[in-house]
């Protein structure tokens, strides 16, 4: 902490020595200079339309992410009918590959040159068609049996790569839509609102289309109707395959629409000449400066554990509702209720973090889910209680969505204050955060699917052994609760409170003002 305070005092002294005389000199040369600069700042404020267009860009990642998170595991097991061991390999390798591509793409983005459409936008534009194609092929069941595992592994990894080429530049775009912290926080709130709405949309589309068909009979059959039951199951399985394809096609259309709105509705701001003239960081330098920044490391580790908790819950919840609670025909509606509840409470959490601070919002928002995780596995299966718990859990899901992306820009700003001569690092901060989250989530999903195999999960069967139900209860309650507690203990050591955040904001704004005035002075001369 002393080191951080010393860096802030040094930066403040440096700004006092350089910025104030510069302002006096500008006023002596041109009296209306300061007024015109203030008017320029006002004009550059983000409009509601720009914030909405920016927010739409976050929907594709969440729509596809929610469908893959909630449905890919049950799809691989019950529709593609892969052995749980191979399904766990696909889930782990796909997420691990996705994690590796994040820092790689982040580094390449940080070294990209400015173009006529920006530095981030070309990545978003050119990755979209390939992401859409590979996503669609994930939900196609090939006619051959041998090589089916390779099929899903290849297209899952390819989609994750294309999605990374979209989402890492989009995440870093937060730092380039506005230089004002309040504007960025406001745009982030819009983004989180649309992203949670995207998870609702993805869950609704996939759940409602796929939920309309089932490969399991709803009524018990006697021994004389065995053949009828088998034929019905086969026909229903083909219908289920077609339903997954239909749902993926609808999601692909929405993906393209959101990318188009982002491209035409958001103008990426170019960095100042002083920033772009600095030599770019090498990959090793970028990695070193990131892991050397204490607040960022603590923030990432803290949200790593809390995000793992919710990802573990997300990945196993559809199976838990189906096999542990017995609500096979209602699981898609329960998932939809969770996402709707989260969407409606995003504005409330934005107000809460503005009023009480981001760390306080983190404690309250994420801890809110713990009693309901305990309740859902403690009571006997009851549909109404399951829906009530889903509404309450959605409130915590909203906080888990909003807070990491709202606090990351603060850590980046803190780094800028302590390292004013290092630039072009924004994409690296975002990509390494996503790297750790995805790698750990892939490991957790792989382990959880493998746990189902050891519990005796039978692919394609409508009823599972009691050990499967017990395993699913552990995966959606005790394990996530432990991860949440560890994560919040780490976040407690996160040093950027509201006072430090406001101080960083003032220092960066003074620095930005001095750079802009220097540029205008040079133009007038």
PDB file of N, CA and C in Angstrom, residues 37-93:
ATOM      1  N   UNK A  37     -12.336  24.077 -24.898  1.00  0.00           N
ATOM      2  CA  UNK A  37     -11.995  22.712 -24.519  1.00  0.00           C
ATOM      3  C   UNK A  37     -13.119  22.081 -23.689  1.00  0.00           C
ATOM      4  N   UNK A  38     -13.709  22.884 -22.792  1.00  0.00           N
ATOM      5  CA  UNK A  38     -14.828  22.374 -21.989  1.00  0.00           C
ATOM      6  C   UNK A  38     -16.017  22.013 -22.872  1.00  0.00           C
ATOM      7  N   UNK A  39     -16.285  22.868 -23.868  1.00  0.00           N
ATOM      8  CA  UNK A  39     -17.380  22.568 -24.792  1.00  0.00           C
ATOM      9  C   UNK A  39     -17.102  21.303 -25.581  1.00  0.00           C
ATOM     10  N   UNK A  40     -15.824  21.107 -25.921  1.00  0.00           N
ATOM     11  CA  UNK A  40     -15.443  19.905 -26.654  1.00  0.00           C
ATOM     12  C   UNK A  40     -15.676  18.659 -25.815  1.00  0.00           C
ATOM     13  N   UNK A  41     -15.321  18.749 -24.506  1.00  0.00           N
ATOM     14  CA  UNK A  41     -15.566  17.625 -23.604  1.00  0.00           C
ATOM     15  C   UNK A  41     -17.048  17.276 -23.534  1.00  0.00           C
ATOM     16  N   UNK A  42     -17.909  18.312 -23.466  1.00  0.00           N
ATOM     17  CA  UNK A  42     -19.342  18.090 -23.365  1.00  0.00           C
ATOM     18  C   UNK A  42     -19.878  17.419 -24.617  1.00  0.00           C
ATOM     19  N   UNK A  43     -19.359  17.838 -25.759  1.00  0.00           N
ATOM     20  CA  UNK A  43     -19.837  17.276 -27.016  1.00  0.00           C
ATOM     21  C   UNK A  43     -19.415  15.816 -27.170  1.00  0.00           C
ATOM     22  N   UNK A  44     -18.264  15.465 -26.565  1.00  0.00           N
ATOM     23  CA  UNK A  44     -17.753  14.116 -26.708  1.00  0.00           C
ATOM     24  C   UNK A  44     -18.400  13.125 -25.740  1.00  0.00           C
ATOM     25  N   UNK A  45     -19.338  13.574 -24.918  1.00  0.00           N
ATOM     26  CA  UNK A  45     -20.021  12.661 -24.011  1.00  0.00           C
ATOM     27  C   UNK A  45     -20.826  11.635 -24.787  1.00  0.00           C
ATOM     28  N   UNK A  46     -20.913  10.416 -24.233  1.00  0.00           N
ATOM     29  CA  UNK A  46     -21.618   9.339 -24.916  1.00  0.00           C
ATOM     30  C   UNK A  46     -23.126   9.549 -24.839  1.00  0.00           C
ATOM     31  N   UNK A  47     -23.781   9.404 -25.949  1.00  0.00           N
ATOM     32  CA  UNK A  47     -25.240   9.482 -25.972  1.00  0.00           C
ATOM     33  C   UNK A  47     -25.821   8.146 -25.530  1.00  0.00           C
ATOM     34  N   UNK A  48     -27.098   8.164 -25.192  1.00  0.00           N
ATOM     35  CA  UNK A  48     -27.775   6.933 -24.807  1.00  0.00           C
ATOM     36  C   UNK A  48     -27.758   5.937 -25.961  1.00  0.00           C
ATOM     37  N   UNK A  49     -27.918   6.446 -27.169  1.00  0.00           N
ATOM     38  CA  UNK A  49     -27.899   5.578 -28.346  1.00  0.00           C
ATOM     39  C   UNK A  49     -26.541   4.892 -28.500  1.00  0.00           C
ATOM     40  N   UNK A  50     -25.442   5.642 -28.295  1.00  0.00           N
ATOM     41  CA  UNK A  50     -24.108   5.054 -28.396  1.00  0.00           C
ATOM     42  C   UNK A  50     -23.899   3.980 -27.331  1.00  0.00           C
ATOM     43  N   UNK A  51     -24.384   4.249 -26.122  1.00  0.00           N
ATOM     44  CA  UNK A  51     -24.250   3.264 -25.055  1.00  0.00           C
ATOM     45  C   UNK A  51     -25.051   2.001 -25.364  1.00  0.00           C
ATOM     46  N   UNK A  52     -26.233   2.176 -25.926  1.00  0.00           N
ATOM     47  CA  UNK A  52     -27.047   1.015 -26.286  1.00  0.00           C
ATOM     48  C   UNK A  52     -26.388   0.197 -27.394  1.00  0.00           C
ATOM     49  N   UNK A  53     -25.866   0.890 -28.400  1.00  0.00           N
ATOM     50  CA  UNK A  53     -25.196   0.182 -29.495  1.00  0.00           C
ATOM     51  C   UNK A  53     -23.969  -0.564 -28.992  1.00  0.00           C
ATOM     52  N   UNK A  54     -23.227   0.093 -28.084  1.00  0.00           N
ATOM     53  CA  UNK A  54     -22.080  -0.584 -27.480  1.00  0.00           C
ATOM     54  C   UNK A  54     -22.544  -1.802 -26.674  1.00  0.00           C
ATOM     55  N   UNK A  55     -23.631  -1.656 -25.950  1.00  0.00           N
ATOM     56  CA  UNK A  55     -24.128  -2.755 -25.125  1.00  0.00           C
ATOM     57  C   UNK A  55     -24.554  -3.948 -25.971  1.00  0.00           C
ATOM     58  N   UNK A  56     -25.115  -3.693 -27.151  1.00  0.00           N
ATOM     59  CA  UNK A  56     -25.554  -4.782 -28.023  1.00  0.00           C
ATOM     60  C   UNK A  56     -24.390  -5.697 -28.396  1.00  0.00           C
ATOM     61  N   UNK A  57     -23.181  -5.136 -28.439  1.00  0.00           N
ATOM     62  CA  UNK A  57     -22.030  -5.952 -28.801  1.00  0.00           C
ATOM     63  C   UNK A  57     -21.704  -7.019 -27.787  1.00  0.00           C
ATOM     64  N   UNK A  58     -22.179  -6.873 -26.541  1.00  0.00           N
ATOM     65  CA  UNK A  58     -21.921  -7.887 -25.529  1.00  0.00           C
ATOM     66  C   UNK A  58     -22.886  -9.048 -25.570  1.00  0.00           C
ATOM     67  N   UNK A  59     -23.987  -8.893 -26.297  1.00  0.00           N
ATOM     68  CA  UNK A  59     -25.015  -9.940 -26.320  1.00  0.00           C
ATOM     69  C   UNK A  59     -24.546 -11.243 -26.966  1.00  0.00           C
ATOM     70  N   UNK A  60     -23.835 -11.216 -28.124  1.00  0.00           N
ATOM     71  CA  UNK A  60     -23.448 -12.493 -28.749  1.00  0.00           C
ATOM     72  C   UNK A  60     -22.644 -13.404 -27.832  1.00  0.00           C
ATOM     73  N   UNK A  61     -21.721 -12.816 -27.081  1.00  0.00           N
ATOM     74  CA  UNK A  61     -20.891 -13.626 -26.182  1.00  0.00           C
ATOM     75  C   UNK A  61     -21.742 -14.285 -25.104  1.00  0.00           C
ATOM     76  N   UNK A  62     -22.702 -13.550 -24.548  1.00  0.00           N
ATOM     77  CA  UNK A  62     -23.527 -14.091 -23.473  1.00  0.00           C
ATOM     78  C   UNK A  62     -24.594 -15.048 -23.986  1.00  0.00           C
ATOM     79  N   UNK A  63     -25.155 -14.758 -25.167  1.00  0.00           N
ATOM     80  CA  UNK A  63     -26.166 -15.658 -25.732  1.00  0.00           C
ATOM     81  C   UNK A  63     -25.561 -17.028 -25.999  1.00  0.00           C
ATOM     82  N   UNK A  64     -24.439 -17.038 -26.713  1.00  0.00           N
ATOM     83  CA  UNK A  64     -23.787 -18.317 -27.009  1.00  0.00           C
ATOM     84  C   UNK A  64     -23.201 -18.935 -25.742  1.00  0.00           C
ATOM     85  N   UNK A  65     -22.679 -18.088 -24.850  1.00  0.00           N
ATOM     86  CA  UNK A  65     -22.103 -18.615 -23.617  1.00  0.00           C
ATOM     87  C   UNK A  65     -23.131 -19.276 -22.727  1.00  0.00           C
ATOM     88  N   UNK A  66     -24.319 -18.681 -22.619  1.00  0.00           N
ATOM     89  CA  UNK A  66     -25.361 -19.271 -21.767  1.00  0.00           C
ATOM     90  C   UNK A  66     -25.879 -20.584 -22.350  1.00  0.00           C
ATOM     91  N   UNK A  67     -26.040 -20.641 -23.656  1.00  0.00           N
ATOM     92  CA  UNK A  67     -26.515 -21.890 -24.265  1.00  0.00           C
ATOM     93  C   UNK A  67     -25.478 -22.997 -24.139  1.00  0.00           C
ATOM     94  N   UNK A  68     -24.216 -22.647 -24.365  1.00  0.00           N
ATOM     95  CA  UNK A  68     -23.169 -23.651 -24.200  1.00  0.00           C
ATOM     96  C   UNK A  68     -23.029 -24.058 -22.738  1.00  0.00           C
ATOM     97  N   UNK A  69     -23.098 -23.072 -21.844  1.00  0.00           N
ATOM     98  CA  UNK A  69     -22.940 -23.366 -20.423  1.00  0.00           C
ATOM     99  C   UNK A  69     -24.059 -24.220 -19.864  1.00  0.00           C
ATOM    100  N   UNK A  70     -25.298 -23.900 -20.235  1.00  0.00           N
ATOM    101  CA  UNK A  70     -26.437 -24.631 -19.686  1.00  0.00           C
ATOM    102  C   UNK A  70     -26.726 -25.940 -20.424  1.00  0.00           C
ATOM    103  N   UNK A  71     -26.490 -25.969 -21.742  1.00  0.00           N
ATOM    104  CA  UNK A  71     -27.019 -27.068 -22.546  1.00  0.00           C
ATOM    105  C   UNK A  71     -25.966 -27.963 -23.192  1.00  0.00           C
ATOM    106  N   UNK A  72     -24.702 -27.533 -23.301  1.00  0.00           N
ATOM    107  CA  UNK A  72     -23.734 -28.348 -24.045  1.00  0.00           C
ATOM    108  C   UNK A  72     -23.469 -29.678 -23.344  1.00  0.00           C
ATOM    109  N   UNK A  73     -23.359 -29.641 -22.045  1.00  0.00           N
ATOM    110  CA  UNK A  73     -23.084 -30.881 -21.322  1.00  0.00           C
ATOM    111  C   UNK A  73     -24.214 -31.895 -21.504  1.00  0.00           C
ATOM    112  N   UNK A  74     -25.450 -31.460 -21.296  1.00  0.00           N
ATOM    113  CA  UNK A  74     -26.579 -32.379 -21.439  1.00  0.00           C
ATOM    114  C   UNK A  74     -26.783 -32.771 -22.904  1.00  0.00           C
ATOM    115  N   UNK A  75     -26.402 -31.884 -23.846  1.00  0.00           N
ATOM    116  CA  UNK A  75     -26.484 -32.193 -25.274  1.00  0.00           C
ATOM    117  C   UNK A  75     -25.487 -33.296 -25.650  1.00  0.00           C
ATOM    118  N   UNK A  76     -24.241 -33.148 -25.193  1.00  0.00           N
ATOM    119  CA  UNK A  76     -23.235 -34.156 -25.516  1.00  0.00           C
ATOM    120  C   UNK A  76     -23.579 -35.510 -24.914  1.00  0.00           C
ATOM    121  N   UNK A  77     -24.174 -35.510 -23.731  1.00  0.00           N
ATOM    122  CA  UNK A  77     -24.475 -36.767 -23.049  1.00  0.00           C
ATOM    123  C   UNK A  77     -25.740 -37.435 -23.574  1.00  0.00           C
ATOM    124  N   UNK A  78     -26.813 -36.665 -23.769  1.00  0.00           N
ATOM    125  CA  UNK A  78     -28.122 -37.265 -24.049  1.00  0.00           C
ATOM    126  C   UNK A  78     -28.545 -37.178 -25.517  1.00  0.00           C
ATOM    127  N   UNK A  79     -27.986 -36.239 -26.288  1.00  0.00           N
ATOM    128  CA  UNK A  79     -28.370 -36.104 -27.697  1.00  0.00           C
ATOM    129  C   UNK A  79     -27.290 -36.667 -28.612  1.00  0.00           C
ATOM    130  N   UNK A  80     -26.058 -36.161 -28.470  1.00  0.00           N
ATOM    131  CA  UNK A  80     -24.955 -36.746 -29.232  1.00  0.00           C
ATOM    132  C   UNK A  80     -24.580 -38.112 -28.683  1.00  0.00           C
ATOM    133  N   UNK A  81     -24.981 -38.404 -27.437  1.00  0.00           N
ATOM    134  CA  UNK A  81     -24.791 -39.685 -26.774  1.00  0.00           C
ATOM    135  C   UNK A  81     -23.324 -40.100 -26.734  1.00  0.00           C
ATOM    136  N   UNK A  82     -22.498 -39.170 -26.246  1.00  0.00           N
ATOM    137  CA  UNK A  82     -21.090 -39.461 -26.026  1.00  0.00           C
ATOM    138  C   UNK A  82     -20.892 -40.001 -24.622  1.00  0.00           C
ATOM    139  N   UNK A  83     -19.872 -40.803 -24.458  1.00  0.00           N
ATOM    140  CA  UNK A  83     -19.511 -41.279 -23.133  1.00  0.00           C
ATOM    141  C   UNK A  83     -19.121 -40.085 -22.257  1.00  0.00           C
ATOM    142  N   UNK A  84     -19.500 -40.068 -20.970  1.00  0.00           N
ATOM    143  CA  UNK A  84     -19.151 -38.937 -20.103  1.00  0.00           C
ATOM    144  C   UNK A  84     -17.659 -38.623 -20.080  1.00  0.00           C
ATOM    145  N   UNK A  85     -16.813 -39.656 -20.237  1.00  0.00           N
ATOM    146  CA  UNK A  85     -15.365 -39.413 -20.263  1.00  0.00           C
ATOM    147  C   UNK A  85     -14.991 -38.534 -21.451  1.00  0.00           C
ATOM    148  N   UNK A  86     -15.510 -38.846 -22.650  1.00  0.00           N
ATOM    149  CA  UNK A  86     -15.192 -38.056 -23.836  1.00  0.00           C
ATOM    150  C   UNK A  86     -15.841 -36.675 -23.773  1.00  0.00           C
ATOM    151  N   UNK A  87     -17.030 -36.623 -23.187  1.00  0.00           N
ATOM    152  CA  UNK A  87     -17.677 -35.317 -23.014  1.00  0.00           C
ATOM    153  C   UNK A  87     -16.840 -34.420 -22.106  1.00  0.00           C
ATOM    154  N   UNK A  88     -16.265 -34.993 -21.052  1.00  0.00           N
ATOM    155  CA  UNK A  88     -15.431 -34.191 -20.147  1.00  0.00           C
ATOM    156  C   UNK A  88     -14.175 -33.702 -20.856  1.00  0.00           C
ATOM    157  N   UNK A  89     -13.614 -34.530 -21.742  1.00  0.00           N
ATOM    158  CA  UNK A  89     -12.436 -34.110 -22.507  1.00  0.00           C
ATOM    159  C   UNK A  89     -12.784 -32.939 -23.419  1.00  0.00           C
ATOM    160  N   UNK A  90     -13.926 -33.029 -24.102  1.00  0.00           N
ATOM    161  CA  UNK A  90     -14.337 -31.942 -24.999  1.00  0.00           C
ATOM    162  C   UNK A  90     -14.536 -30.648 -24.216  1.00  0.00           C
ATOM    163  N   UNK A  91     -15.220 -30.725 -23.087  1.00  0.00           N
ATOM    164  CA  UNK A  91     -15.490 -29.529 -22.296  1.00  0.00           C
ATOM    165  C   UNK A  91     -14.211 -28.916 -21.738  1.00  0.00           C
ATOM    166  N   UNK A  92     -13.301 -29.761 -21.247  1.00  0.00           N
ATOM    167  CA  UNK A  92     -12.069 -29.235 -20.672  1.00  0.00           C
ATOM    168  C   UNK A  92     -11.137 -28.689 -21.742  1.00  0.00           C
ATOM    169  N   UNK A  93     -10.881 -29.470 -22.783  1.00  0.00           N
ATOM    170  CA  UNK A  93      -9.947 -29.034 -23.825  1.00  0.00           C
ATOM    171  C   UNK A  93     -10.479 -27.796 -24.534  1.00  0.00           C
TER     172      UNK A  93
END
